Tab-separated table of C-alpha atoms in Angstrom:
chain	number	residue	atom	x	y	z
A	1	MET	CA	-0.155	0.016	-0.070
A	2	VAL	CA	1.170	3.241	-0.559
A	3	GLY	CA	1.654	5.706	2.332
A	4	THR	CA	1.497	2.800	5.037
A	5	HIS	CA	4.896	3.778	6.367
A	6	GLN	CA	3.854	7.285	7.404
A	7	LEU	CA	1.038	5.311	9.647
A	8	PRO	CA	2.262	5.178	13.607
A	9	PRO	CA	3.551	2.149	15.155
A	10	ASN	CA	0.371	0.579	16.362
A	11	LEU	CA	-1.471	0.420	12.919
A	12	LEU	CA	1.434	-0.522	10.850
A	13	LYS	CA	1.541	-3.783	13.062
A	14	LEU	CA	-1.673	-4.564	11.221
A	15	PHE	CA	0.084	-4.726	7.691
A	16	ALA	CA	3.191	-6.914	8.985
A	17	PRO	CA	3.367	-9.836	6.972
A	18	ARG	CA	2.724	-12.951	8.535
A	19	PRO	CA	5.357	-15.423	9.611
A	20	PRO	CA	6.402	-18.525	7.134
A	21	LEU	CA	4.979	-21.402	7.650
A	22	PRO	CA	6.504	-24.432	9.642
A	23	TYR	CA	8.755	-26.822	7.780
A	24	SER	CA	6.922	-30.493	7.489
A	25	LYS	CA	8.583	-33.429	6.149
A	26	PRO	CA	7.553	-34.485	2.467
A	27	LEU	CA	5.411	-37.539	2.666
A	28	GLY	CA	7.186	-39.435	0.292
A	29	ARG	CA	3.845	-40.721	-1.645
A	30	ASP	CA	1.141	-39.025	-3.249
A	31	PRO	CA	-1.530	-38.254	-0.556
A	32	ASP	CA	-4.893	-38.685	-3.221
A	33	VAL	CA	-3.471	-42.248	-4.527
A	34	SER	CA	-4.771	-44.922	-2.503
A	35	ILE	CA	-2.278	-47.516	-1.226
A	36	HIS	CA	-4.242	-50.500	-0.809
A	37	LYS	CA	-6.020	-52.034	-4.126
A	38	LYS	CA	-9.789	-53.148	-3.527
A	39	HIS	CA	-10.906	-56.594	-5.001
A	40	ILE	CA	-14.006	-55.636	-6.731
A	41	SER	CA	-16.138	-58.616	-8.057
A	42	CYS	CA	-19.468	-59.018	-9.495
A	43	VAL	CA	-22.386	-59.835	-7.978
A	44	SER	CA	-23.976	-62.499	-10.431
A	45	PRO	CA	-22.294	-65.287	-8.800
A	46	LEU	CA	-23.927	-64.364	-5.278
A	47	LEU	CA	-27.358	-63.821	-6.718
A	48	ASP	CA	-26.957	-67.393	-8.399
A	49	ARG	CA	-26.366	-69.050	-5.140
A	50	LEU	CA	-29.154	-67.065	-3.453
A	51	LYS	CA	-31.393	-68.506	-6.012
A	52	LEU	CA	-30.629	-72.012	-5.511
A	53	GLU	CA	-30.535	-71.894	-1.971
A	54	ALA	CA	-34.231	-70.299	-2.222
A	55	ALA	CA	-35.133	-73.149	-4.585
A	56	SER	CA	-34.048	-75.513	-2.104
A	57	THR	CA	-35.861	-74.380	0.957
A	58	ASN	CA	-39.352	-74.108	1.883
A	59	GLU	CA	-41.022	-71.277	3.119
A	60	ASP	CA	-40.610	-72.773	6.585
A	61	GLY	CA	-37.146	-72.316	6.504
A	62	VAL	CA	-36.209	-75.975	6.327
A	63	ASN	CA	-33.599	-77.042	3.761
A	64	GLN	CA	-35.508	-79.893	1.592
A	65	GLU	CA	-32.233	-81.962	0.417
A	66	ASN	CA	-31.069	-82.347	4.190
A	67	GLY	CA	-33.806	-81.478	6.342
A	68	GLU	CA	-31.988	-78.649	8.331
A	69	LYS	CA	-33.825	-75.402	9.431
A	70	ASP	CA	-31.830	-72.397	8.176
A	71	PRO	CA	-30.913	-70.291	11.200
A	72	LEU	CA	-31.145	-67.081	9.212
A	73	VAL	CA	-35.042	-67.549	8.971
A	74	ASP	CA	-35.750	-66.553	12.515
A	75	ARG	CA	-33.860	-64.015	12.360
A	76	MET	CA	-35.452	-62.586	9.453
A	77	PRO	CA	-37.904	-59.204	10.411
A	78	PRO	CA	-41.223	-60.464	9.311
A	79	GLU	CA	-42.265	-58.817	5.963
A	80	THR	CA	-44.143	-55.055	6.362
A	81	LEU	CA	-46.882	-53.944	3.537
A	82	THR	CA	-46.497	-50.450	2.635
A	83	ASP	CA	-48.949	-48.341	0.703
A	84	SER	CA	-48.072	-47.354	-2.689
A	85	MET	CA	-47.886	-43.800	-4.061
A	86	GLN	CA	-51.120	-43.984	-5.547
A	87	VAL	CA	-53.079	-45.283	-2.120
A	88	ARG	CA	-51.349	-42.741	-0.171
A	89	PHE	CA	-52.034	-40.158	-2.312
A	90	GLU	CA	-55.735	-41.242	-2.296
A	91	ARG	CA	-55.589	-41.560	1.439
A	92	ARG	CA	-54.320	-37.741	1.770
A	93	GLN	CA	-56.954	-36.609	-0.526
A	94	GLU	CA	-59.910	-38.032	1.555
A	95	GLU	CA	-58.551	-36.338	4.547
A	96	ARG	CA	-58.446	-33.360	3.273
A	97	ARG	CA	-61.608	-33.481	1.907
A	98	ARG	CA	-63.228	-34.869	5.557
A	99	ARG	CA	-61.126	-31.594	7.115
A	100	LYS	CA	-62.870	-29.448	4.702
A	101	GLU	CA	-66.228	-30.590	5.088
A	102	GLU	CA	-65.866	-30.219	9.044
A	103	GLN	CA	-64.717	-26.736	8.716
A	104	LEU	CA	-67.650	-26.131	6.490
A	105	ALA	CA	-70.048	-27.641	8.923
A	106	ARG	CA	-68.234	-25.670	11.968
A	107	GLU	CA	-68.808	-22.418	9.618
A	108	GLU	CA	-72.314	-23.112	9.222
A	109	ASN	CA	-73.156	-23.635	12.801
A	110	TYR	CA	-71.369	-20.676	13.939
A	111	ASP	CA	-73.433	-17.708	14.974
A	112	PRO	CA	-71.511	-14.910	16.618
A	113	LYS	CA	-74.461	-13.414	18.085
A	114	GLN	CA	-74.699	-16.626	20.325
A	115	ASP	CA	-71.255	-16.397	21.610
A	116	PRO	CA	-71.137	-15.261	25.080
A	117	ASN	CA	-67.390	-13.849	24.603
A	118	ALA	CA	-68.230	-11.966	21.757
A	119	THR	CA	-70.264	-9.791	23.290
A	120	GLY	CA	-69.988	-5.955	22.982
A	121	ASP	CA	-69.921	-2.964	20.554
A	122	PRO	CA	-66.874	-3.285	18.281
A	123	TYR	CA	-66.861	0.783	18.101
A	124	ARG	CA	-66.226	0.800	21.632
A	125	THR	CA	-63.886	-1.919	22.012
A	126	LEU	CA	-60.020	-1.470	22.536
A	127	PHE	CA	-57.440	-4.109	22.214
A	128	ILE	CA	-54.252	-3.407	24.256
A	129	SER	CA	-51.417	-5.529	23.673
A	130	ARG	CA	-47.574	-5.670	25.084
A	131	LEU	CA	-48.962	-5.719	28.812
A	132	SER	CA	-46.919	-7.161	31.494
A	133	TYR	CA	-47.518	-10.653	32.419
A	134	GLU	CA	-48.166	-9.752	35.895
A	135	VAL	CA	-50.570	-6.910	35.537
A	136	THR	CA	-54.036	-7.770	37.045
A	137	GLU	CA	-57.376	-6.489	35.787
A	138	SER	CA	-57.613	-4.164	39.142
A	139	ASP	CA	-54.419	-2.754	37.977
A	140	LEU	CA	-55.767	-1.907	34.431
A	141	LYS	CA	-58.915	-0.727	35.611
A	142	ARG	CA	-57.314	1.970	37.987
A	143	GLU	CA	-55.641	3.344	35.212
A	144	PHE	CA	-58.099	3.346	32.762
A	145	ASP	CA	-60.740	4.568	34.844
A	146	MET	CA	-59.605	8.047	34.775
A	147	TYR	CA	-60.041	8.146	30.979
A	148	GLY	CA	-63.991	7.387	31.463
A	149	PRO	CA	-66.271	4.487	32.658
A	150	ILE	CA	-65.544	1.107	31.996
A	151	ASP	CA	-68.292	-1.305	30.631
A	152	LYS	CA	-65.901	-4.535	30.654
A	153	LEU	CA	-62.506	-5.000	31.078
A	154	VAL	CA	-61.096	-8.461	30.441
A	155	ILE	CA	-57.532	-9.927	30.491
A	156	VAL	CA	-57.342	-12.877	27.687
A	157	LYS	CA	-55.892	-15.901	29.232
A	158	ASN	CA	-54.850	-19.373	28.067
A	159	LYS	CA	-57.417	-21.625	28.578
A	160	LEU	CA	-55.303	-24.682	29.387
A	161	THR	CA	-52.645	-23.048	31.469
A	162	GLY	CA	-54.372	-19.790	32.837
A	163	LYS	CA	-51.179	-17.918	31.672
A	164	SER	CA	-51.704	-14.375	29.835
A	165	PRO	CA	-50.396	-13.727	26.465
A	166	GLY	CA	-50.263	-9.826	27.366
A	167	VAL	CA	-53.100	-8.931	25.838
A	168	CYS	CA	-56.534	-7.158	27.038
A	169	VAL	CA	-59.976	-6.079	26.199
A	170	HIS	CA	-61.291	-3.149	26.797
A	171	THR	CA	-64.680	-2.189	26.345
A	172	VAL	CA	-65.934	1.376	26.991
A	173	ARG	CA	-69.188	2.680	28.488
A	174	THR	CA	-70.813	5.576	26.522
């Protein structure tokens, strides 16, 4: 770089070259070439042998020639039937169709006027979020009472755990 000799010593150290790499002895061989030759043979003699053994044994694993039972038959896992792609696709389609019908039935039966938790005028309802998890309804009533009368104030809670996600519904009385 041009002008690095004019830098102060503490910055000049940042531009110093790295130390040379340590010396290591050469291997004497190419590391990419394998030393051991692998013996690769054909699979067809093994397949012929398996076909002969399968033909000479019955389904119980008993050899028909000498009457001995094959010890591998007991250790073999039982055959498991798997669904074909078409059967799985049809099953998933049926499941989707069933879920869609259930959703449509729920939508037909839904009446928001009969819901006890959905009462109130939407134009007088405030949704307050990012509340502290420790806040109570009495704390919120005390805070919002100065702005006017409160019709309903509910901290939303999980039905299973009873914990609040930090959200409140505030309905103002007019």
